[in-house]
């Protein structure tokens, strides 16, 4: 397995940094993270033992042990006594709190979600228009077409799946893993709204949303960054209005039935 050689750190002339000095544990931590990425290890995957890691990475067991301690403290690795070393499950406090406190039937909270969606997804559509490759463009167009076909059949479940795939494909096409992960987190919250607040249905005409998907897909394919952003902004606003209207309608019916 090929590992890149540590590069000299920038520093003041005459210092150790200029001479290329790096603590052994720092090099070991870097190589362990590279190993995880190169092997495609997912959260929960087991790593080799410290002894085997030291052999694979061509480092001493002492510095590997120190690096494992540091990466464990940073939340990248999990060391379980008697079981081994594992890739840690991500623990993002922001999203943990968001998921635990989000109320999918509260119009105010749903409004906050859509406000965030507008901010994030207008940028993802802009970046996708700038960076999408042919494979990613095909995924965007195919999911837009699937949403149109589901809309024609009035198939809410299939439309929801296609809608999620459409937005995910745009996030992936940004070429930025952070934006892709952000869209995935947003979609998980949106799914709560669909299942809990809308009872698995959809708010507003499916055909309208599907047509907006098609327009966004074509703008991205044409590399029209600002047009893609404008169309995505319009799509998010339209969906927000429809969802808010449906939630309030359902709450009104529930209150009316409760008072009967």
mmCIF file of N, CA, C and O in Angstrom, residues 29-97:
data_model
loop_
_atom_site.group_PDB
_atom_site.id
_atom_site.type_symbol
_atom_site.label_atom_id
_atom_site.label_comp_id
_atom_site.label_asym_id
_atom_site.label_seq_id
_atom_site.Cartn_x
_atom_site.Cartn_y
_atom_site.Cartn_z
ATOM 1 N N UNK A 29 -1.200 9.305 12.722
ATOM 2 C CA UNK A 29 -2.627 9.656 12.667
ATOM 3 C C UNK A 29 -3.046 9.935 11.227
ATOM 4 O O UNK A 29 -4.115 9.495 10.776
ATOM 5 N N UNK A 30 -2.209 10.669 10.511
ATOM 6 C CA UNK A 30 -2.512 10.982 9.120
ATOM 7 C C UNK A 30 -2.614 9.706 8.283
ATOM 8 O O UNK A 30 -3.549 9.540 7.493
ATOM 9 N N UNK A 31 -1.670 8.794 8.487
ATOM 10 C CA UNK A 31 -1.658 7.569 7.692
ATOM 11 C C UNK A 31 -2.810 6.633 8.046
ATOM 12 O O UNK A 31 -3.332 5.921 7.183
ATOM 13 N N UNK A 32 -3.213 6.640 9.307
ATOM 14 C CA UNK A 32 -4.381 5.829 9.686
ATOM 15 C C UNK A 32 -5.633 6.347 8.997
ATOM 16 O O UNK A 32 -6.439 5.567 8.475
ATOM 17 N N UNK A 33 -5.812 7.659 8.974
ATOM 18 C CA UNK A 33 -6.977 8.233 8.298
ATOM 19 C C UNK A 33 -6.922 7.961 6.803
ATOM 20 O O UNK A 33 -7.953 7.692 6.170
ATOM 21 N N UNK A 34 -5.745 8.045 6.212
ATOM 22 C CA UNK A 34 -5.597 7.721 4.799
ATOM 23 C C UNK A 34 -5.953 6.256 4.543
ATOM 24 O O UNK A 34 -6.607 5.923 3.550
ATOM 25 N N UNK A 35 -5.536 5.393 5.455
ATOM 26 C CA UNK A 35 -5.832 3.963 5.341
ATOM 27 C C UNK A 35 -7.346 3.725 5.340
ATOM 28 O O UNK A 35 -7.869 2.957 4.518
ATOM 29 N N UNK A 36 -8.036 4.407 6.236
ATOM 30 C CA UNK A 36 -9.495 4.263 6.325
ATOM 31 C C UNK A 36 -10.156 4.674 5.018
ATOM 32 O O UNK A 36 -11.051 3.987 4.505
ATOM 33 N N UNK A 37 -9.723 5.813 4.472
ATOM 34 C CA UNK A 37 -10.315 6.309 3.219
ATOM 35 C C UNK A 37 -9.989 5.377 2.060
ATOM 36 O O UNK A 37 -10.865 5.018 1.259
ATOM 37 N N UNK A 38 -8.721 4.980 1.944
ATOM 38 C CA UNK A 38 -8.297 4.141 0.822
ATOM 39 C C UNK A 38 -8.948 2.767 0.846
ATOM 40 O O UNK A 38 -9.229 2.181 -0.197
ATOM 41 N N UNK A 39 -9.209 2.248 2.025
ATOM 42 C CA UNK A 39 -9.851 0.936 2.156
ATOM 43 C C UNK A 39 -11.374 1.039 2.102
ATOM 44 O O UNK A 39 -12.068 0.022 2.080
ATOM 45 N N UNK A 40 -11.890 2.264 2.098
ATOM 46 C CA UNK A 40 -13.337 2.444 2.057
ATOM 47 C C UNK A 40 -14.043 1.936 3.291
ATOM 48 O O UNK A 40 -15.174 1.425 3.202
ATOM 49 N N UNK A 41 -13.417 2.090 4.441
ATOM 50 C CA UNK A 41 -14.001 1.587 5.687
ATOM 51 C C UNK A 41 -15.121 2.513 6.162
ATOM 52 O O UNK A 41 -14.931 3.714 6.298
ATOM 53 N N UNK A 42 -16.271 1.953 6.419
ATOM 54 C CA UNK A 42 -17.438 2.710 6.863
ATOM 55 C C UNK A 42 -17.471 2.758 8.391
ATOM 56 O O UNK A 42 -16.795 1.968 9.067
ATOM 57 N N UNK A 43 -18.272 3.680 8.963
ATOM 58 C CA UNK A 43 -18.423 3.705 10.420
ATOM 59 C C UNK A 43 -18.825 2.336 10.957
ATOM 60 O O UNK A 43 -19.696 1.672 10.394
ATOM 61 N N UNK A 44 -18.151 1.931 12.015
ATOM 62 C CA UNK A 44 -18.421 0.624 12.592
ATOM 63 C C UNK A 44 -17.477 -0.465 12.112
ATOM 64 O O UNK A 44 -17.430 -1.558 12.695
ATOM 65 N N UNK A 45 -16.704 -0.180 11.052
ATOM 66 C CA UNK A 45 -15.776 -1.180 10.519
ATOM 67 C C UNK A 45 -14.590 -1.358 11.462
ATOM 68 O O UNK A 45 -14.136 -0.405 12.095
ATOM 69 N N UNK A 46 -14.101 -2.583 11.536
ATOM 70 C CA UNK A 46 -12.971 -2.887 12.406
ATOM 71 C C UNK A 46 -11.660 -2.642 11.659
ATOM 72 O O UNK A 46 -11.508 -3.011 10.487
ATOM 73 N N UNK A 47 -10.709 -2.028 12.344
ATOM 74 C CA UNK A 47 -9.369 -1.829 11.811
ATOM 75 C C UNK A 47 -8.462 -2.958 12.273
ATOM 76 O O UNK A 47 -8.792 -3.675 13.220
ATOM 77 N N UNK A 48 -7.301 -3.119 11.637
ATOM 78 C CA UNK A 48 -6.323 -4.093 12.127
ATOM 79 C C UNK A 48 -5.883 -3.732 13.543
ATOM 80 O O UNK A 48 -6.100 -2.612 14.014
ATOM 81 N N UNK A 49 -5.222 -4.667 14.204
ATOM 82 C CA UNK A 49 -4.679 -4.392 15.529
ATOM 83 C C UNK A 49 -3.576 -3.344 15.421
ATOM 84 O O UNK A 49 -3.076 -3.049 14.328
ATOM 85 N N UNK A 50 -3.192 -2.772 16.555
ATOM 86 C CA UNK A 50 -2.106 -1.792 16.543
ATOM 87 C C UNK A 50 -0.845 -2.387 15.927
ATOM 88 O O UNK A 50 -0.145 -1.722 15.145
ATOM 89 N N UNK A 51 -0.575 -3.648 16.261
ATOM 90 C CA UNK A 51 0.622 -4.307 15.725
ATOM 91 C C UNK A 51 0.538 -4.415 14.211
ATOM 92 O O UNK A 51 1.511 -4.100 13.493
ATOM 93 N N UNK A 52 -0.618 -4.830 13.705
ATOM 94 C CA UNK A 52 -0.775 -4.992 12.263
ATOM 95 C C UNK A 52 -0.791 -3.636 11.549
ATOM 96 O O UNK A 52 -0.271 -3.500 10.437
ATOM 97 N N UNK A 53 -1.414 -2.631 12.184
ATOM 98 C CA UNK A 53 -1.395 -1.285 11.601
ATOM 99 C C UNK A 53 0.027 -0.767 11.479
ATOM 100 O O UNK A 53 0.408 -0.184 10.464
ATOM 101 N N UNK A 54 0.807 -0.999 12.518
ATOM 102 C CA UNK A 54 2.197 -0.549 12.493
ATOM 103 C C UNK A 54 2.943 -1.199 11.338
ATOM 104 O O UNK A 54 3.747 -0.551 10.651
ATOM 105 N N UNK A 55 2.657 -2.473 11.090
ATOM 106 C CA UNK A 55 3.319 -3.184 9.999
ATOM 107 C C UNK A 55 2.863 -2.656 8.639
ATOM 108 O O UNK A 55 3.680 -2.392 7.754
ATOM 109 N N UNK A 56 1.559 -2.484 8.489
ATOM 110 C CA UNK A 56 1.003 -2.015 7.213
ATOM 111 C C UNK A 56 1.473 -0.602 6.887
ATOM 112 O O UNK A 56 1.794 -0.291 5.734
ATOM 113 N N UNK A 57 1.520 0.257 7.911
ATOM 114 C CA UNK A 57 1.855 1.658 7.701
ATOM 115 C C UNK A 57 3.359 1.922 7.809
ATOM 116 O O UNK A 57 3.791 3.068 7.635
ATOM 117 N N UNK A 58 4.111 0.877 8.108
ATOM 118 C CA UNK A 58 5.572 0.995 8.230
ATOM 119 C C UNK A 58 5.960 2.025 9.292
ATOM 120 O O UNK A 58 6.769 2.924 9.054
ATOM 121 N N UNK A 59 5.340 1.855 10.459
ATOM 122 C CA UNK A 59 5.609 2.747 11.586
ATOM 123 C C UNK A 59 5.813 1.913 12.834
ATOM 124 O O UNK A 59 5.471 0.727 12.860
ATOM 125 N N UNK A 60 6.334 2.551 13.873
ATOM 126 C CA UNK A 60 6.526 1.810 15.113
ATOM 127 C C UNK A 60 5.185 1.637 15.823
ATOM 128 O O UNK A 60 4.267 2.453 15.673
ATOM 129 N N UNK A 61 5.093 0.576 16.588
ATOM 130 C CA UNK A 61 3.852 0.318 17.313
ATOM 131 C C UNK A 61 3.586 1.414 18.344
ATOM 132 O O UNK A 61 2.431 1.757 18.626
ATOM 133 N N UNK A 62 4.644 1.987 18.880
ATOM 134 C CA UNK A 62 4.487 3.038 19.895
ATOM 135 C C UNK A 62 3.776 4.256 19.329
ATOM 136 O O UNK A 62 2.835 4.778 19.942
ATOM 137 N N UNK A 63 4.211 4.729 18.154
ATOM 138 C CA UNK A 63 3.575 5.927 17.592
ATOM 139 C C UNK A 63 2.171 5.612 17.098
ATOM 140 O O UNK A 63 1.277 6.462 17.139
ATOM 141 N N UNK A 64 1.945 4.381 16.634
ATOM 142 C CA UNK A 64 0.596 3.989 16.215
ATOM 143 C C UNK A 64 -0.343 3.996 17.410
ATOM 144 O O UNK A 64 -1.484 4.487 17.328
ATOM 145 N N UNK A 65 0.142 3.483 18.541
ATOM 146 C CA UNK A 65 -0.693 3.475 19.748
ATOM 147 C C UNK A 65 -1.054 4.903 20.159
ATOM 148 O O UNK A 65 -2.199 5.192 20.511
ATOM 149 N N UNK A 66 -0.082 5.808 20.092
ATOM 150 C CA UNK A 66 -0.334 7.203 20.452
ATOM 151 C C UNK A 66 -1.315 7.848 19.481
ATOM 152 O O UNK A 66 -2.207 8.594 19.883
ATOM 153 N N UNK A 67 -1.164 7.531 18.212
ATOM 154 C CA UNK A 67 -2.071 8.093 17.200
ATOM 155 C C UNK A 67 -3.494 7.591 17.396
ATOM 156 O O UNK A 67 -4.464 8.345 17.243
ATOM 157 N N UNK A 68 -3.630 6.306 17.740
ATOM 158 C CA UNK A 68 -4.959 5.740 17.988
ATOM 159 C C UNK A 68 -5.624 6.442 19.166
ATOM 160 O O UNK A 68 -6.828 6.747 19.132
ATOM 161 N N UNK A 69 -4.861 6.741 20.204
ATOM 162 C CA UNK A 69 -5.410 7.459 21.360
ATOM 163 C C UNK A 69 -5.911 8.840 20.947
ATOM 164 O O UNK A 69 -6.981 9.282 21.364
ATOM 165 N N UNK A 70 -5.123 9.531 20.132
ATOM 166 C CA UNK A 70 -5.497 10.879 19.694
ATOM 167 C C UNK A 70 -6.741 10.834 18.814
ATOM 168 O O UNK A 70 -7.692 11.610 18.998
ATOM 169 N N UNK A 71 -6.783 9.919 17.857
ATOM 170 C CA UNK A 71 -7.932 9.813 16.957
ATOM 171 C C UNK A 71 -9.185 9.361 17.704
ATOM 172 O O UNK A 71 -10.301 9.732 17.340
ATOM 173 N N UNK A 72 -8.983 8.576 18.756
ATOM 174 C CA UNK A 72 -10.116 8.176 19.593
ATOM 175 C C UNK A 72 -10.680 9.383 20.336
ATOM 176 O O UNK A 72 -11.898 9.571 20.415
ATOM 177 N N UNK A 73 -9.782 10.229 20.875
ATOM 178 C CA UNK A 73 -10.215 11.433 21.587
ATOM 179 C C UNK A 73 -10.920 12.402 20.649
ATOM 180 O O UNK A 73 -11.819 13.145 21.068
ATOM 181 N N UNK A 74 -10.519 12.394 19.366
ATOM 182 C CA UNK A 74 -11.135 13.281 18.375
ATOM 183 C C UNK A 74 -12.447 12.718 17.823
ATOM 184 O O UNK A 74 -13.125 13.379 17.041
ATOM 185 N N UNK A 75 -12.766 11.485 18.207
ATOM 186 C CA UNK A 75 -14.017 10.896 17.748
ATOM 187 C C UNK A 75 -13.934 10.216 16.400
ATOM 188 O O UNK A 75 -14.963 9.843 15.827
ATOM 189 N N UNK A 76 -12.734 10.012 15.874
ATOM 190 C CA UNK A 76 -12.592 9.351 14.580
ATOM 191 C C UNK A 76 -12.477 7.833 14.729
ATOM 192 O O UNK A 76 -12.856 7.089 13.828
ATOM 193 N N UNK A 77 -11.932 7.389 15.849
ATOM 194 C CA UNK A 77 -11.812 5.967 16.131
ATOM 195 C C UNK A 77 -12.488 5.632 17.453
ATOM 196 O O UNK A 77 -12.640 6.501 18.315
ATOM 197 N N UNK A 78 -12.875 4.379 17.583
ATOM 198 C CA UNK A 78 -13.452 3.886 18.831
ATOM 199 C C UNK A 78 -12.671 2.647 19.245
ATOM 200 O O UNK A 78 -12.564 1.687 18.476
ATOM 201 N N UNK A 79 -12.096 2.690 20.439
ATOM 202 C CA UNK A 79 -11.314 1.556 20.938
ATOM 203 C C UNK A 79 -12.139 0.823 21.988
ATOM 204 O O UNK A 79 -12.501 1.403 23.020
ATOM 205 N N UNK A 80 -12.448 -0.427 21.717
ATOM 206 C CA UNK A 80 -13.264 -1.226 22.622
ATOM 207 C C UNK A 80 -12.406 -2.347 23.202
ATOM 208 O O UNK A 80 -11.913 -3.197 22.464
ATOM 209 N N UNK A 81 -12.230 -2.320 24.507
ATOM 210 C CA UNK A 81 -11.358 -3.291 25.176
ATOM 211 C C UNK A 81 -11.830 -4.713 24.909
ATOM 212 O O UNK A 81 -12.997 -5.054 25.090
ATOM 213 N N UNK A 82 -10.894 -5.518 24.450
ATOM 214 C CA UNK A 82 -11.210 -6.911 24.180
ATOM 215 C C UNK A 82 -11.829 -7.151 22.825
ATOM 216 O O UNK A 82 -11.983 -8.302 22.404
ATOM 217 N N UNK A 83 -12.179 -6.071 22.109
ATOM 218 C CA UNK A 83 -12.810 -6.237 20.798
ATOM 219 C C UNK A 83 -11.968 -5.671 19.669
ATOM 220 O O UNK A 83 -11.891 -6.237 18.594
ATOM 221 N N UNK A 84 -11.337 -4.512 19.891
ATOM 222 C CA UNK A 84 -10.486 -3.968 18.845
ATOM 223 C C UNK A 84 -10.694 -2.500 18.597
ATOM 224 O O UNK A 84 -11.284 -1.773 19.409
ATOM 225 N N UNK A 85 -10.213 -2.054 17.427
ATOM 226 C CA UNK A 85 -10.283 -0.642 17.012
ATOM 227 C C UNK A 85 -11.301 -0.538 15.888
ATOM 228 O O UNK A 85 -11.263 -1.316 14.920
ATOM 229 N N UNK A 86 -12.190 0.437 15.990
ATOM 230 C CA UNK A 86 -13.258 0.585 15.000
ATOM 231 C C UNK A 86 -13.321 2.031 14.497
ATOM 232 O O UNK A 86 -12.934 2.967 15.203
ATOM 233 N N UNK A 87 -13.837 2.181 13.283
ATOM 234 C CA UNK A 87 -14.146 3.516 12.776
ATOM 235 C C UNK A 87 -15.377 4.009 13.529
ATOM 236 O O UNK A 87 -16.392 3.304 13.602
ATOM 237 N N UNK A 88 -15.291 5.177 14.113
ATOM 238 C CA UNK A 88 -16.386 5.677 14.943
ATOM 239 C C UNK A 88 -17.603 6.069 14.120
ATOM 240 O O UNK A 88 -17.489 6.492 12.968
ATOM 241 N N UNK A 89 -18.763 5.905 14.746
ATOM 242 C CA UNK A 89 -19.989 6.465 14.189
ATOM 243 C C UNK A 89 -19.923 7.976 14.378
ATOM 244 O O UNK A 89 -19.506 8.455 15.435
ATOM 245 N N UNK A 90 -20.323 8.759 13.351
ATOM 246 C CA UNK A 90 -20.265 10.212 13.505
ATOM 247 C C UNK A 90 -21.213 10.695 14.593
ATOM 248 O O UNK A 90 -22.335 10.223 14.712
ATOM 249 N N UNK A 91 -20.725 11.617 15.407
ATOM 250 C CA UNK A 91 -21.551 12.188 16.475
ATOM 251 C C UNK A 91 -21.530 13.707 16.336
ATOM 252 O O UNK A 91 -20.709 14.405 16.934
ATOM 253 N N UNK A 92 -22.432 14.198 15.506
ATOM 254 C CA UNK A 92 -22.509 15.632 15.263
ATOM 255 C C UNK A 92 -23.566 16.217 16.196
ATOM 256 O O UNK A 92 -24.759 15.968 16.029
ATOM 257 N N UNK A 93 -23.122 16.969 17.180
ATOM 258 C CA UNK A 93 -24.040 17.493 18.185
ATOM 259 C C UNK A 93 -25.120 18.366 17.577
ATOM 260 O O UNK A 93 -26.274 18.342 17.996
ATOM 261 N N UNK A 94 -24.749 19.141 16.545
ATOM 262 C CA UNK A 94 -25.729 20.007 15.892
ATOM 263 C C UNK A 94 -26.889 19.193 15.357
ATOM 264 O O UNK A 94 -28.055 19.466 15.641
ATOM 265 N N UNK A 95 -26.577 18.136 14.577
ATOM 266 C CA UNK A 95 -27.642 17.356 13.982
ATOM 267 C C UNK A 95 -28.332 16.464 15.000
ATOM 268 O O UNK A 95 -29.524 16.182 14.879
ATOM 269 N N UNK A 96 -27.598 16.017 16.021
ATOM 270 C CA UNK A 96 -28.231 15.225 17.082
ATOM 271 C C UNK A 96 -29.326 16.043 17.761
ATOM 272 O O UNK A 96 -30.449 15.575 17.957
ATOM 273 N N UNK A 97 -28.996 17.281 18.121
ATOM 274 C CA UNK A 97 -29.981 18.160 18.749
ATOM 275 C C UNK A 97 -31.121 18.478 17.791
ATOM 276 O O UNK A 97 -32.294 18.529 18.178
#
